[in-house]
Structures are given as structure tokens and as C-alpha cells.
Amino acid sequence: MSVFREVTLAAPVAVFKLTEDFNNDPFPDKVNLGVGAYRTDESKPWVLPVVKKVEKIIAHDDRLNHEYLPILGLPEFRSSASKIVLGDDSSAIQEDRVGAVQCLGGTGALKIGAEFLKRFYNGNNNTKTPVYVSAPTWENHNDLFISAGFEDIRPYSYWDAEKRGLDFSGFLGNLESCPERSIFVLHACAHNPTGTDPSQEQWKQIAEVMKRRKLFVFFDSAYQGFATGSLEKDAWAVRYFVSMGFEMFCAQSFSKNFGLYNERVGNLTIVARNSDLLKRVLSQMEKIVRITWSNPPTQGARLVAVTLNSPDLFAEWKDNVRTMADRVLLMRSQLKAKLRTLGTPGTWDHITNQIGMFSFTGLNPKQVEYLIKERHVYLMASGRINMCGLTSKNIDYVAKCIHEAVTKVQ
Amino acid sequence: MSVFGEVPQAPPVAVFKLTADFREDSHPVKVNLGVGAYRTDDCQPWVLPVVKKVEHLIVQDDGLNHEYLPILGLPEFRSAASKVALGDDSTAIKENRVGAVQALGGTGALRIGADFLRRWYNGVNNTATPVYVSAPTWENHNGVFTDAGFKDIRSYHYWDAANRGLDYAGLLHDLENAPEHSIFVLHACAHNPTGTDPTQEEWKAIAEVMKRRKLFPFFDSAYQGFASGDLDRDAWAIRYFVSEGFELFVAQSFSKNFGLYNERVGNLTVIARDGDNLSRTLSQMEKIVRTTWSNPPSQGARIVSKTLNSPELFAEWKENVKTMADRVLLMRDQLKTKLVGLGTPGTWDHITQQIGMFSFTGLNSKQVEYLIKEKHVYLMASGRINMCGLTSKNMDYVAQSIHEAVTNVQ
């Protein structure tokens, strides 16, 4: 009799199951538009040239060793990562009220932030504080906050399927009517999965309501630089909120913009009213980190820190980021053009209006199923496609398949 | 008004505070016998030569990229790591009932194991199952299991201060009287902080009681190879339990035996009755990992995997491990000799009888305070010293200081 006999089989994580099915598919022209990782025009993973360069530098630096990092992580990584999102001229940084926790990717940053908020926000261990995530959102947000102990995860209106854009009035409505002090998970840019961001004017309105109603701002920033190609542009919303005096968290991921997916490079940036509060917050973050992973892994943080802290390498990195962002923009432009040419029913402006890695095509589950089963084009059930999965070689095939899905399947 | 206004300042983790104090101390002959990391005879951190070699191999390998690892980690790392603990000839492995989760160091492995057990062991979400940790134990055990949700963390008798050895009768008594199905955290070898392990005969008796009373063995294996210098010897207890048919967990750390402290290389080895129970268990582990760090970091796992899977590198690694273990044994021998030579009151056999990195000196907290404040010799309040902090250069000073502490302070 096994002690594990009551353990049920868990469903696999959808996005990884999709890739697994794709890998097992023998069809020669199969296309994977699922998991969010950059691909070159040859459909290959891309190790950024600047990363390859810095890896060699690190491997040959005999002054480096493998001693434990501090619990909060590599100091030069934490500060440069926070600076990247808040800006070189950030007054909050100058005022010593910005801190950070090096974490295991964006997931780890969200996790540590959630664990902290559960313990100390809006009372002690107030697991009833509502946490709002966008409808739709990254599929892991919900479970992550639940596993941290929050009991009340709610959606806020976001995607308007009819007009294929932001449901701004719905969004504002939720902000106005939710309980005060609710936590809101906001996508800093390149919303996943819709690729649809509020405009600057809309962000200003969102901030006004959030400030008035004392809502907590928790930014998820996984695509800085990747969305428009400009680090500053992609951080505009985060910086605006800081300039409006919010205390807030920003979970940063360097998986995509550094292509360092598997080294788990993340940073939880914390903005507090003053440095004393910040100090107390960080001391509690240490306790949470200690019983989760003790202290973080070095390799990825070193790579990012060395790059961000060297003017030449930093410039080279920005170039590499632009390369990725530009290829995505090109694929967006071409896909829309081809669908137009094919006369595919519907409007396809959203393909180029949306930004970042993903496009929310508007395809329904039946059409998605058709694409996967009949045409061997793999995408998420929500209709989300990863633009990076498109190449000059497969874009005709994909466009044609989408055309068929829309015309044949309702 | 800050949302962080009520957040209290947390006390620092003792072992890191000790090192911080040590760093700030300007005394020229200060000695750090605190945190558990290996030091050379020059008191320097040591990057294992085989690690340096493999790091170069990895950085030169253009076939490698940074794509996400599977949620459970690098497959060749997981299997090689489990094999190191269970042995090349392990029947459990041949029977396909051994699995693993690559985790963030030993801490991460304990954490994932604890999170799983709380959800699925002894009923669903049975937070009342008692978890027993040794008295004393690694200071982080309690926090990890508590944060995983267990409400009843108890200690089992372990250290006999009067006899400076294992309180074997007390241990057995606690095993006999623990509620059935209780979880026991066992140190596989080189007990932290006492350096005192059960003998093989004692382990056999422990296993007999645990089997009869349906207690769950959760091994913490952070020092395999480091304790005796022999990987198989240090894994004897684990292998014995497996051969006795237990289902169990082993939280393995490669921080110490690979000197890869800051790359967070750990493995949770899972032994189940059969492959079906194993796969359901692993599927639930995936869900837990997904909301904690999503998927693990690559660098450290690659280094360990490459090493373990190559006969030459594996042999070289074993040599490097033996180098570390031998230096520790030498320091133990010399310290005892010097204390005996000085005529320091008490018996000092425990210094050479204890194994692994640590020695539980038996010094009381007043004597410890004296050593730190007056002699600038830093050690844990429990009287635990890290033998690696001793060198041929500071040995006399430390022995003399201990002598003074014992004779001057009661």
C-alpha cells in the first residue's frame, strides 16, 4: 500500500503540453505558435550575442567564486535591474526608497511579492484581500496567488472580444467598484496574452482611480524592451505610477529580453514611502526567501549585472533586444498583409495594433482545434499565438491555415 | 501613510549576521568558524578544479542554449543525482519507481517535498500530521515545514549534551511514541549541527521502528562525500532504508560537495512503491514547482550533470571531494591534539568522533560570547564550529582561545 495512493494525476500545464504534442508531431510543415520564447527566422532559439560574450568573460574571471549570494541576491544585479525599470534619473531611487529582491524569474518575483502581501498587507495574514488579475491573464497568475494563501482572486475586465481591444470602461468600472485596498496585477507592457496595452492617457486614468481608492499596484514586467524595442517606452506605465507617489511592487523578468529563460533571472522591485519602511519590508522578504530557496542562483544574475553595468555591453544588449523586437514587428506586419490579401473575413488590424510577443487572434476554440489537428499549427486554446513562431518560411502556410480556419470553421 | 506602516523589522538570519559581524571586525587575527562553506588552508573559498574545467566546456559548447528547462528540471541531472544517492546498482531505480525534482539547493528540495506532503500525505491537506526534526537541527528546517503549512513541528531527541553524543534511547523512544504516519526529517550523514550520526546498527533499529509505526522518512542529504570522503559510505543509511522497502524522500544538496553554493543545485529524490504512484506524485510536484519558481536554473545542474555522467570527470570530482574531506579530518585531528596538549579541561574526543563540516564543541553560550567578543573567534551560539574555518595558520590561536574560554568562563 503506497503512501501516495490518494495522489491524483495533475493535468499538465497547457502551454508545455502543447509543445510536447508539437514535438511528437511528425508532420513536416508543423508550426509551433505556443510557448512564449523568441525564435529566429530559422525557427531556432537565439542566445543573444552579448550573452555569449559575457558568459565567456565570466568563465575566464578567476576572481569569481561560488560562495552563497546574500539572501536578497547579487547587489549589483538588484540595483541595475531596478534602475532599468525605473530609469537612470529616478528620484525614488535617489531618495533611497527603492529596494529589490533577486528572484527566480518573473514567477519567483511574483511569488515572493505575493507571500509578503499575504503576511503584511492590509492587516496581518489577511488572506481575504481580493487580488484582481486581468481577464484574460497569464495562466499562472491565479494559481500563484492562491498558493501564496489568498482566498479571493477575481478578474478585472480587460479584453473586449467583440471589438478586439481593451475593455477600458469595464476595467475602470472594476477599479471603481472593487473593495478598497484590493491588489491589482497590472501588465507593465505587452499584455500577455492579448498584446493590448492601455494608452498613456488610459494609464493616467487608471492611476487616478487606484490612488483614490487605495488599491495596491503590483506590476508584472516580463517584456521590457521587447514590446516596442525601447526600454524607456516599455517602462512608461511603471514610471508614471512611481511619479504619482504610489508604493508598489514590480516583478521583473529577464527571461525574454535577455533570452535567459533557463537561468531564472528575475527581480522584485519595491518602492516604499521612505527608506525606513523599505528596510523593514526587505528584512521580512529575507525571511520569506530563506524558507523558499534560501538565496538565489548566480549565473544569470551575473550575466545581467555585468551587461547592465557596462556602457558598451549595455549598448550591445539594447541592440540585440531591438533585433528581436523588430523581427516580431515584421512578422506582425507580414501576417496582417497576407490575411488581407487572402481576403480572410474579419478585420486583422489587431495583429499590428497589439504589441509584444503575443497576438490574441480572436480565433475561437473550434478554429484553434482545427488548426492544431488538421493543419498542424499549434497555438493556445485562447487563440493566442506567439509571433516569434512565425518565419519568412512558414508565414504563407500559417496565413493560409488561418484563412481556412476562419472560412471553414465557425 | 504607508501601506507598509505596520511591517516589523525582522531579525537577521543568525548565521549570516555572524558573518556580517565578522566582516566588520577589524581585528587582524579574527577567525570565522560560522557559516558552513569549505575554505582552503589559506582560508579562501575553493572553486573545485573539476567545476572550473566543466564551466569552460559548457561555455564553449555552441550546441547549448537557454531555453526553459522542463518544470521538473534537467533530466540527465535528475537521474544522475538520484543515482549518486541510491547507487549505480539500485534496484529501486531499475524498477522505475525512483523519480526526482531538480530544486533550488537542499532548501528548495525540502520545500517542494514539504509542500507536497502537506497537500497529499496522510490525507488531503492534512496540516496536522506531526513533523519531527532533531533536537538540535539545521535552523531552517522548522521554518520550511511551517511555511509549507504544517501546524505541528516537534523535536525528537538527538543530542546528548552530557555525554556529547547521540541520545539514542531518547531517539528510539520518540519514534515509538510518535503518532503513526508522522514525518521524520533525518540527516543522511554528517548531522548538522552536531556532526554525530547513528551507527549502522542504530540506523537498522531506527528503520525497524519507523517501518512498524508507519513513519515517513524524509532524508536531508547535504554532505554526501563530504562526511567520510566516500560517496557510498555517506549514503549507506539512505540505501538501507530503500532496501527495506520504504517510500521516502531525499532532499539532496550539491552546494557543499560540488562547492556550487551560489548556483543552487539540489534534487528531491522520490521513492515510491511503483511507477504509477511515482508518476502521479511527480505530476503534483510539477504544480507546486510551477507556482514557486516555474522551472529551475540551468547552470549548476549542467555542471553537476556533465560531471556525474562522464567517467573521467566523475573520478576527478571524487578526488576533489576527498581533498576537502581530508582537510577537515586533518583539522579535527589537530584541534583535538592541541586541546589535549594544552590540558584544556574536559574530553575532546568528540572533535574527532564527529564527522562532516561541523563540530558541536559543547561550549556554552557564555563561552561562545567570550570567544566572539574577546578573542574575535566567531562561532554559532550553539557552540557549533565549522571545521573548514580552521587552518594551519589559525589553529594555535583557536585552540588557545578555546582553552581560555573553558578555563576563564563558566
Short mmCIF file of N, CA, C and O in Angstrom, two decimals, chain A residues 1-10 13 16 37 39 45 47 52 55 59-60 62 65-68 71 104 107 111 119-120 139-140 143 147 247 256 259 261-264 273 277 279-281 283-284 287 290-291 293-299, chain B residues 1-5 7-10 13 16 37 39 45 47 52 55-56 59 62 65-68 71 104 107 111 120 139-140 143-144 147 247 256 259 261-264 271 273 277 280-281 283-284 287 290-291 293-299 302:
data_model
loop_
_atom_site.label_atom_id
_atom_site.label_comp_id
_atom_site.label_asym_id
_atom_site.label_seq_id
_atom_site.Cartn_x
_atom_site.Cartn_y
_atom_site.Cartn_z
N MET A 1 0.86 -1.20 0.00
CA MET A 1 0.00 0.00 0.00
C MET A 1 0.89 1.24 0.00
O MET A 1 1.69 1.44 0.90
N SER A 2 0.72 2.04 -1.02
CA SER A 2 1.59 3.21 -1.12
C SER A 2 1.03 4.38 -0.30
O SER A 2 -0.17 4.60 -0.24
N VAL A 3 1.96 5.12 0.28
CA VAL A 3 1.53 6.34 0.98
C VAL A 3 1.06 7.40 -0.03
O VAL A 3 0.48 8.41 0.35
N PHE A 4 1.32 7.14 -1.31
CA PHE A 4 0.93 8.10 -2.35
C PHE A 4 -0.34 7.68 -3.08
O PHE A 4 -0.69 8.26 -4.11
N ARG A 5 -1.04 6.67 -2.54
CA ARG A 5 -2.17 6.10 -3.29
C ARG A 5 -3.30 7.10 -3.52
O ARG A 5 -4.06 6.98 -4.47
N GLU A 6 -3.42 8.11 -2.64
CA GLU A 6 -4.52 9.08 -2.82
C GLU A 6 -4.14 10.22 -3.75
O GLU A 6 -4.97 11.11 -4.01
N VAL A 7 -2.91 10.23 -4.21
CA VAL A 7 -2.46 11.34 -5.05
C VAL A 7 -3.07 11.24 -6.44
O VAL A 7 -2.93 10.21 -7.09
N THR A 8 -3.75 12.29 -6.85
CA THR A 8 -4.37 12.24 -8.17
C THR A 8 -3.39 12.74 -9.23
O THR A 8 -2.46 13.49 -8.93
N LEU A 9 -3.66 12.34 -10.47
CA LEU A 9 -2.81 12.78 -11.56
C LEU A 9 -3.18 14.21 -11.92
O LEU A 9 -4.33 14.50 -12.21
N ALA A 10 -2.20 15.10 -11.86
CA ALA A 10 -2.48 16.50 -12.17
C ALA A 10 -2.47 16.70 -13.68
O ALA A 10 -1.71 16.05 -14.40
N VAL A 13 0.60 21.39 -17.47
CA VAL A 13 0.48 22.81 -17.78
C VAL A 13 0.25 22.94 -19.28
O VAL A 13 1.02 22.42 -20.09
N PHE A 16 3.01 23.81 -21.94
CA PHE A 16 4.08 22.83 -22.12
C PHE A 16 3.54 21.56 -22.78
O PHE A 16 4.24 20.90 -23.55
N ALA A 37 8.65 31.98 -26.26
CA ALA A 37 10.10 32.15 -26.30
C ALA A 37 10.45 32.65 -27.69
O ALA A 37 9.81 32.27 -28.68
N ARG A 39 12.17 33.09 -31.29
CA ARG A 39 12.77 32.21 -32.27
C ARG A 39 13.33 33.08 -33.39
O ARG A 39 12.77 34.12 -33.73
N PRO A 45 16.03 28.70 -31.32
CA PRO A 45 16.28 29.55 -30.15
C PRO A 45 17.48 30.45 -30.44
O PRO A 45 18.33 30.10 -31.27
N VAL A 47 20.60 32.53 -28.61
CA VAL A 47 21.37 33.02 -27.48
C VAL A 47 21.91 34.37 -27.90
O VAL A 47 22.63 34.48 -28.89
N LYS A 52 26.46 35.53 -24.95
CA LYS A 52 27.57 34.61 -25.26
C LYS A 52 28.90 35.28 -24.88
O LYS A 52 29.77 34.64 -24.28
N GLU A 55 29.20 35.48 -21.05
CA GLU A 55 29.43 34.15 -20.48
C GLU A 55 30.91 33.80 -20.51
O GLU A 55 31.47 33.23 -19.57
N ALA A 59 33.38 33.11 -17.39
CA ALA A 59 34.08 31.83 -17.24
C ALA A 59 35.58 32.04 -17.07
O ALA A 59 36.26 31.21 -16.46
N HIS A 60 36.10 33.13 -17.61
CA HIS A 60 37.54 33.36 -17.53
C HIS A 60 37.95 34.28 -16.39
O HIS A 60 39.12 34.57 -16.23
N ASP A 62 38.89 34.62 -12.95
CA ASP A 62 39.28 33.76 -11.84
C ASP A 62 39.05 34.40 -10.47
O ASP A 62 39.29 33.77 -9.44
N ASN A 65 33.90 33.34 -7.55
CA ASN A 65 33.78 32.02 -6.94
C ASN A 65 32.30 31.67 -6.81
O ASN A 65 31.44 32.37 -7.34
N HIS A 66 32.01 30.61 -6.09
CA HIS A 66 30.63 30.15 -5.98
C HIS A 66 30.07 30.25 -4.57
O HIS A 66 29.17 29.47 -4.21
N GLU A 67 30.59 31.19 -3.80
CA GLU A 67 30.07 31.37 -2.44
C GLU A 67 28.63 31.85 -2.48
O GLU A 67 28.22 32.54 -3.41
N TYR A 68 27.87 31.49 -1.45
CA TYR A 68 26.47 31.90 -1.37
C TYR A 68 26.31 33.40 -1.64
O TYR A 68 27.09 34.22 -1.14
N ILE A 71 20.97 36.65 0.83
CA ILE A 71 19.61 36.13 0.66
C ILE A 71 18.84 36.92 -0.39
O ILE A 71 18.11 36.35 -1.21
N LEU A 104 13.67 34.10 -8.72
CA LEU A 104 13.73 33.07 -9.75
C LEU A 104 12.79 33.44 -10.89
O LEU A 104 11.66 32.96 -10.97
N THR A 107 8.22 34.59 -12.27
CA THR A 107 7.42 33.75 -11.36
C THR A 107 7.88 33.91 -9.92
O THR A 107 7.07 34.13 -9.02
N LYS A 111 5.95 35.43 -6.76
CA LYS A 111 5.74 34.56 -5.60
C LYS A 111 6.17 35.24 -4.30
O LYS A 111 5.44 35.26 -3.32
N ARG A 119 1.20 38.16 4.12
CA ARG A 119 1.56 38.28 5.53
C ARG A 119 1.32 39.68 6.09
O ARG A 119 0.92 39.83 7.24
N PHE A 120 1.61 40.70 5.28
CA PHE A 120 1.74 42.05 5.85
C PHE A 120 0.87 43.13 5.23
O PHE A 120 0.87 44.26 5.72
N GLU A 139 -1.56 32.43 -17.50
CA GLU A 139 -2.32 31.36 -16.85
C GLU A 139 -1.82 31.01 -15.45
O GLU A 139 -2.52 30.35 -14.69
N ASN A 140 -0.64 31.46 -15.07
CA ASN A 140 -0.07 31.11 -13.77
C ASN A 140 -0.39 32.11 -12.66
O ASN A 140 -0.16 31.83 -11.49
N ASP A 143 -3.10 30.74 -9.91
CA ASP A 143 -2.60 29.68 -9.02
C ASP A 143 -1.51 30.18 -8.09
O ASP A 143 -1.39 29.74 -6.96
N SER A 147 -1.69 29.84 -4.17
CA SER A 147 -0.72 29.04 -3.42
C SER A 147 -0.04 29.88 -2.35
O SER A 147 0.44 29.36 -1.35
N GLU A 247 3.23 53.49 -3.58
CA GLU A 247 4.09 52.42 -3.11
C GLU A 247 3.65 51.20 -3.91
O GLU A 247 2.46 50.98 -4.09
N LYS A 256 12.92 36.91 -21.23
CA LYS A 256 12.71 37.22 -22.63
C LYS A 256 13.69 38.24 -23.17
O LYS A 256 14.28 38.03 -24.22
N GLY A 259 16.88 36.66 -23.18
CA GLY A 259 16.88 35.29 -23.70
C GLY A 259 17.45 34.30 -22.71
O GLY A 259 17.98 33.25 -23.08
N TYR A 261 15.99 32.41 -20.45
CA TYR A 261 14.85 31.68 -19.90
C TYR A 261 15.25 30.70 -18.80
O TYR A 261 14.63 30.66 -17.73
N ASN A 262 16.26 29.90 -19.08
CA ASN A 262 16.53 28.79 -18.15
C ASN A 262 17.49 29.13 -17.02
O ASN A 262 17.88 28.24 -16.26
N GLU A 263 17.91 30.39 -16.91
CA GLU A 263 18.75 30.72 -15.76
C GLU A 263 17.94 31.43 -14.67
O GLU A 263 18.48 31.72 -13.61
N ARG A 264 16.66 31.69 -14.96
CA ARG A 264 15.73 32.18 -13.94
C ARG A 264 16.16 33.51 -13.33
O ARG A 264 16.46 33.60 -12.12
N ARG A 273 7.46 54.36 0.75
CA ARG A 273 7.37 55.80 1.03
C ARG A 273 8.71 56.37 1.46
O ARG A 273 9.05 57.49 1.13
N LEU A 277 10.87 52.31 6.03
CA LEU A 277 9.85 51.32 5.69
C LEU A 277 10.44 50.26 4.76
O LEU A 277 10.20 49.07 4.92
N LYS A 279 13.45 49.26 4.50
CA LYS A 279 14.35 48.38 5.26
C LYS A 279 13.56 47.28 5.96
O LYS A 279 13.94 46.11 5.95
N ARG A 280 12.46 47.69 6.56
CA ARG A 280 11.66 46.69 7.29
C ARG A 280 11.04 45.69 6.32
O ARG A 280 10.99 44.49 6.58
N VAL A 281 10.58 46.21 5.19
CA VAL A 281 10.00 45.31 4.18
C VAL A 281 11.04 44.30 3.70
O VAL A 281 10.78 43.10 3.64
N SER A 283 13.64 43.22 5.20
CA SER A 283 14.00 42.26 6.24
C SER A 283 12.99 41.12 6.28
O SER A 283 13.34 39.96 6.51
N GLN A 284 11.73 41.45 6.03
CA GLN A 284 10.71 40.40 6.01
C GLN A 284 10.78 39.58 4.72
O GLN A 284 10.50 38.38 4.71
N LYS A 287 13.15 36.75 5.20
CA LYS A 287 12.60 35.59 5.90
C LYS A 287 11.84 34.69 4.94
O LYS A 287 11.91 33.46 5.03
N ARG A 290 14.30 32.88 2.63
CA ARG A 290 15.08 31.87 3.34
C ARG A 290 14.37 30.53 3.38
O ARG A 290 15.01 29.49 3.25
N ILE A 291 13.02 30.54 3.55
CA ILE A 291 12.31 29.26 3.64
C ILE A 291 11.74 28.81 2.30
O ILE A 291 10.96 27.87 2.23
N TRP A 293 13.90 29.39 -1.14
CA TRP A 293 15.08 28.89 -1.85
C TRP A 293 16.39 29.31 -1.18
O TRP A 293 17.47 29.09 -1.73
N SER A 294 16.31 29.90 -0.01
CA SER A 294 17.46 30.29 0.81
C SER A 294 18.21 31.50 0.27
O SER A 294 18.39 32.49 0.97
N ASN A 295 18.68 31.42 -0.97
CA ASN A 295 19.40 32.50 -1.63
C ASN A 295 19.40 32.14 -3.12
O ASN A 295 19.25 30.97 -3.47
N PRO A 296 19.50 33.13 -4.00
CA PRO A 296 19.22 32.85 -5.42
C PRO A 296 20.43 32.37 -6.22
O PRO A 296 21.57 32.47 -5.76
N PRO A 297 20.20 31.87 -7.45
CA PRO A 297 21.29 31.37 -8.28
C PRO A 297 22.04 32.52 -8.93
O PRO A 297 21.48 33.55 -9.27
N THR A 298 23.30 32.30 -9.14
CA THR A 298 24.22 33.36 -9.56
C THR A 298 24.36 33.62 -11.05
O THR A 298 24.42 34.76 -11.48
N GLN A 299 24.44 32.55 -11.82
CA GLN A 299 24.90 32.71 -13.20
C GLN A 299 24.12 33.78 -13.98
O GLN A 299 24.71 34.70 -14.55
N MET B 1 0.80 58.23 4.56
CA MET B 1 0.64 56.95 5.27
C MET B 1 1.06 55.81 4.36
O MET B 1 0.61 55.68 3.23
N SER B 2 1.91 54.97 4.88
CA SER B 2 2.44 53.90 4.06
C SER B 2 1.63 52.62 4.22
O SER B 2 1.13 52.31 5.29
N VAL B 3 1.52 51.87 3.13
CA VAL B 3 0.88 50.55 3.23
C VAL B 3 1.78 49.58 3.98
O VAL B 3 1.36 48.49 4.35
N PHE B 4 3.03 49.98 4.18
CA PHE B 4 3.97 49.11 4.89
C PHE B 4 4.15 49.57 6.33
O PHE B 4 5.07 49.11 7.01
N GLY B 5 3.28 50.46 6.78
CA GLY B 5 3.46 51.08 8.10
C GLY B 5 3.54 50.10 9.26
O GLY B 5 4.21 50.37 10.25
N VAL B 7 4.71 46.97 9.14
CA VAL B 7 5.67 45.88 8.94
C VAL B 7 6.80 45.96 9.96
O VAL B 7 7.52 46.96 10.00
N PRO B 8 6.96 44.93 10.78
CA PRO B 8 8.05 44.99 11.77
C PRO B 8 9.39 44.60 11.16
O PRO B 8 9.43 43.87 10.16
N GLN B 9 10.43 45.07 11.76
CA GLN B 9 11.77 44.69 11.34
C GLN B 9 12.01 43.24 11.75
O GLN B 9 11.79 42.86 12.90
N ALA B 10 12.43 42.41 10.80
CA ALA B 10 12.71 41.02 11.14
C ALA B 10 14.16 40.89 11.59
O ALA B 10 15.03 41.59 11.08
N VAL B 13 19.01 36.44 9.80
CA VAL B 13 19.32 35.03 9.98
C VAL B 13 20.66 34.94 10.71
O VAL B 13 21.66 35.53 10.27
N PHE B 16 24.13 34.35 9.01
CA PHE B 16 24.60 35.41 8.10
C PHE B 16 24.96 36.67 8.88
O PHE B 16 25.88 37.40 8.50
N ALA B 37 30.64 26.74 4.82
CA ALA B 37 31.19 26.65 3.47
C ALA B 37 32.65 26.23 3.60
O ALA B 37 33.34 26.61 4.56
N ARG B 39 36.62 26.05 3.19
CA ARG B 39 37.70 27.01 2.99
C ARG B 39 39.00 26.24 2.83
O ARG B 39 39.19 25.18 3.43
N PRO B 45 37.73 30.68 -0.29
CA PRO B 45 36.76 29.79 -0.93
C PRO B 45 37.49 28.97 -1.98
O PRO B 45 38.54 29.41 -2.49
N VAL B 47 36.94 27.01 -5.61
CA VAL B 47 36.18 26.53 -6.76
C VAL B 47 36.84 25.22 -7.17
O VAL B 47 38.03 25.20 -7.50
N LYS B 52 35.68 24.18 -12.52
CA LYS B 52 36.26 25.17 -13.42
C LYS B 52 36.39 24.58 -14.82
O LYS B 52 36.08 25.22 -15.82
N GLU B 55 32.94 24.22 -16.42
CA GLU B 55 32.41 25.54 -16.79
C GLU B 55 32.97 25.98 -18.13
O GLU B 55 32.25 26.55 -18.96
N HIS B 56 34.23 25.68 -18.36
CA HIS B 56 34.83 26.03 -19.65
C HIS B 56 34.23 25.20 -20.77
O HIS B 56 33.96 25.70 -21.86
N VAL B 59 30.80 26.70 -21.60
CA VAL B 59 30.77 27.99 -22.28
C VAL B 59 31.23 27.85 -23.73
O VAL B 59 30.87 28.65 -24.60
N ASP B 62 28.63 25.37 -28.32
CA ASP B 62 27.62 26.15 -29.03
C ASP B 62 26.34 25.38 -29.28
O ASP B 62 25.39 25.90 -29.85
N ASN B 65 21.76 26.06 -25.38
CA ASN B 65 21.06 27.35 -25.41
C ASN B 65 20.42 27.59 -24.06
O ASN B 65 20.71 26.87 -23.10
N HIS B 66 19.58 28.62 -23.97
CA HIS B 66 18.99 28.99 -22.69
C HIS B 66 17.48 28.80 -22.64
O HIS B 66 16.79 29.49 -21.89
N GLU B 67 16.98 27.86 -23.44
CA GLU B 67 15.55 27.59 -23.42
C GLU B 67 15.13 27.03 -22.08
O GLU B 67 15.90 26.36 -21.41
N TYR B 68 13.87 27.29 -21.70
CA TYR B 68 13.36 26.80 -20.43
C TYR B 68 13.65 25.31 -20.25
O TYR B 68 13.50 24.51 -21.17
N ILE B 71 9.73 21.65 -16.21
CA ILE B 71 9.37 22.07 -14.85
C ILE B 71 10.15 21.28 -13.80
O ILE B 71 10.64 21.84 -12.81
N LEU B 104 15.98 24.09 -5.95
CA LEU B 104 16.93 25.15 -5.63
C LEU B 104 17.71 24.80 -4.37
O LEU B 104 17.39 25.22 -3.27
N THR B 107 17.55 23.47 0.31
CA THR B 107 16.38 24.20 0.79
C THR B 107 15.18 24.01 -0.13
O THR B 107 14.08 23.68 0.30
N ARG B 111 11.66 22.19 0.54
CA ARG B 111 10.45 22.99 0.40
C ARG B 111 9.42 22.31 -0.48
O ARG B 111 8.24 22.21 -0.14
N TRP B 120 -0.71 16.18 0.18
CA TRP B 120 -1.09 14.84 -0.24
C TRP B 120 -0.76 13.71 0.70
O TRP B 120 -1.12 12.56 0.41
N GLU B 139 18.91 25.22 11.37
CA GLU B 139 17.97 26.21 11.89
C GLU B 139 16.81 26.52 10.96
O GLU B 139 15.81 27.09 11.36
N ASN B 140 16.91 26.10 9.71
CA ASN B 140 15.88 26.45 8.73
C ASN B 140 14.81 25.36 8.56
O ASN B 140 13.80 25.59 7.90
N GLY B 143 11.24 26.39 9.90
CA GLY B 143 10.60 27.42 9.09
C GLY B 143 10.06 26.88 7.77
O GLY B 143 8.97 27.24 7.33
N VAL B 144 10.82 26.00 7.13
CA VAL B 144 10.39 25.45 5.84
C VAL B 144 9.10 24.66 6.00
O VAL B 144 8.14 24.84 5.24
N ASP B 147 6.12 26.94 6.97
CA ASP B 147 5.59 27.73 5.87
C ASP B 147 4.88 26.86 4.85
O ASP B 147 4.00 27.33 4.13
N GLU B 247 8.95 3.88 1.22
CA GLU B 247 8.76 5.01 0.32
C GLU B 247 9.32 6.20 1.08
O GLU B 247 9.08 6.32 2.29
N LYS B 256 27.67 21.84 -1.12
CA LYS B 256 28.94 21.59 -0.45
C LYS B 256 29.84 20.65 -1.23
O LYS B 256 31.02 20.94 -1.41
N GLY B 259 30.85 22.42 -4.16
CA GLY B 259 31.26 23.81 -3.92
C GLY B 259 30.45 24.78 -4.76
O GLY B 259 30.92 25.88 -5.08
N TYR B 261 27.70 26.47 -4.08
CA TYR B 261 26.76 27.10 -3.17
C TYR B 261 25.81 28.06 -3.88
O TYR B 261 24.59 28.01 -3.67
N ASN B 262 26.36 28.92 -4.69
CA ASN B 262 25.52 30.01 -5.23
C ASN B 262 24.83 29.69 -6.55
O ASN B 262 24.22 30.56 -7.14
N GLU B 263 24.93 28.43 -7.00
CA GLU B 263 24.16 28.10 -8.21
C GLU B 263 22.90 27.31 -7.85
O GLU B 263 22.12 26.97 -8.73
N ARG B 264 22.75 27.00 -6.55
CA ARG B 264 21.51 26.41 -6.03
C ARG B 264 21.16 25.08 -6.70
O ARG B 264 20.15 24.95 -7.41
N ILE B 271 11.09 8.12 -3.83
CA ILE B 271 10.98 6.67 -4.00
C ILE B 271 9.54 6.27 -3.69
O ILE B 271 9.04 6.55 -2.59
N ARG B 273 6.28 3.20 -4.27
CA ARG B 273 6.09 1.76 -4.34
C ARG B 273 6.21 1.26 -5.78
O ARG B 273 6.73 0.16 -6.02
N ASN B 277 2.35 5.20 -8.92
CA ASN B 277 2.32 6.13 -7.80
C ASN B 277 3.35 7.23 -7.99
O ASN B 277 3.12 8.39 -7.67
N ARG B 280 2.11 9.91 -10.61
CA ARG B 280 1.09 10.82 -10.07
C ARG B 280 1.73 11.82 -9.10
O ARG B 280 1.39 13.01 -9.10
N THR B 281 2.65 11.31 -8.31
CA THR B 281 3.34 12.19 -7.36
C THR B 281 4.11 13.28 -8.09
O THR B 281 4.03 14.46 -7.75
N SER B 283 3.56 14.47 -11.00
CA SER B 283 2.65 15.41 -11.67
C SER B 283 2.19 16.49 -10.69
O SER B 283 2.03 17.66 -11.05
N GLN B 284 2.00 16.11 -9.44
CA GLN B 284 1.60 17.09 -8.44
C GLN B 284 2.78 17.97 -8.03
O GLN B 284 2.62 19.14 -7.69
N LYS B 287 2.97 20.90 -10.31
CA LYS B 287 2.05 22.01 -9.99
C LYS B 287 2.64 22.90 -8.91
O LYS B 287 2.49 24.12 -8.95
N ARG B 290 5.54 24.93 -10.37
CA ARG B 290 5.05 25.96 -11.31
C ARG B 290 4.70 27.26 -10.60
O ARG B 290 4.95 28.34 -11.11
N THR B 291 4.11 27.17 -9.38
CA THR B 291 3.73 28.39 -8.68
C THR B 291 4.80 28.87 -7.71
O THR B 291 4.57 29.78 -6.92
N TRP B 293 8.79 28.52 -8.62
CA TRP B 293 9.82 29.12 -9.47
C TRP B 293 9.63 28.76 -10.94
O TRP B 293 10.49 29.05 -11.78
N SER B 294 8.55 28.11 -11.28
CA SER B 294 8.16 27.75 -12.65
C SER B 294 9.01 26.61 -13.22
O SER B 294 8.47 25.62 -13.70
N ASN B 295 10.31 26.78 -13.23
CA ASN B 295 11.23 25.77 -13.73
C ASN B 295 12.61 26.18 -13.21
O ASN B 295 12.82 27.36 -12.92
N PRO B 296 13.53 25.24 -13.04
CA PRO B 296 14.74 25.55 -12.27
C PRO B 296 15.88 26.13 -13.12
O PRO B 296 15.84 26.08 -14.35
N PRO B 297 16.91 26.68 -12.47
CA PRO B 297 18.04 27.28 -13.18
C PRO B 297 18.97 26.21 -13.74
O PRO B 297 19.20 25.18 -13.12
N SER B 298 19.55 26.54 -14.85
CA SER B 298 20.28 25.55 -15.63
C SER B 298 21.76 25.36 -15.27
O SER B 298 22.26 24.24 -15.24
N GLN B 299 22.45 26.46 -15.01
CA GLN B 299 23.91 26.39 -14.97
C GLN B 299 24.45 25.33 -14.02
O GLN B 299 25.24 24.47 -14.42
N ARG B 302 23.69 21.76 -15.07
CA ARG B 302 24.52 21.34 -16.19
C ARG B 302 25.91 20.91 -15.72
O ARG B 302 26.44 19.89 -16.16
#
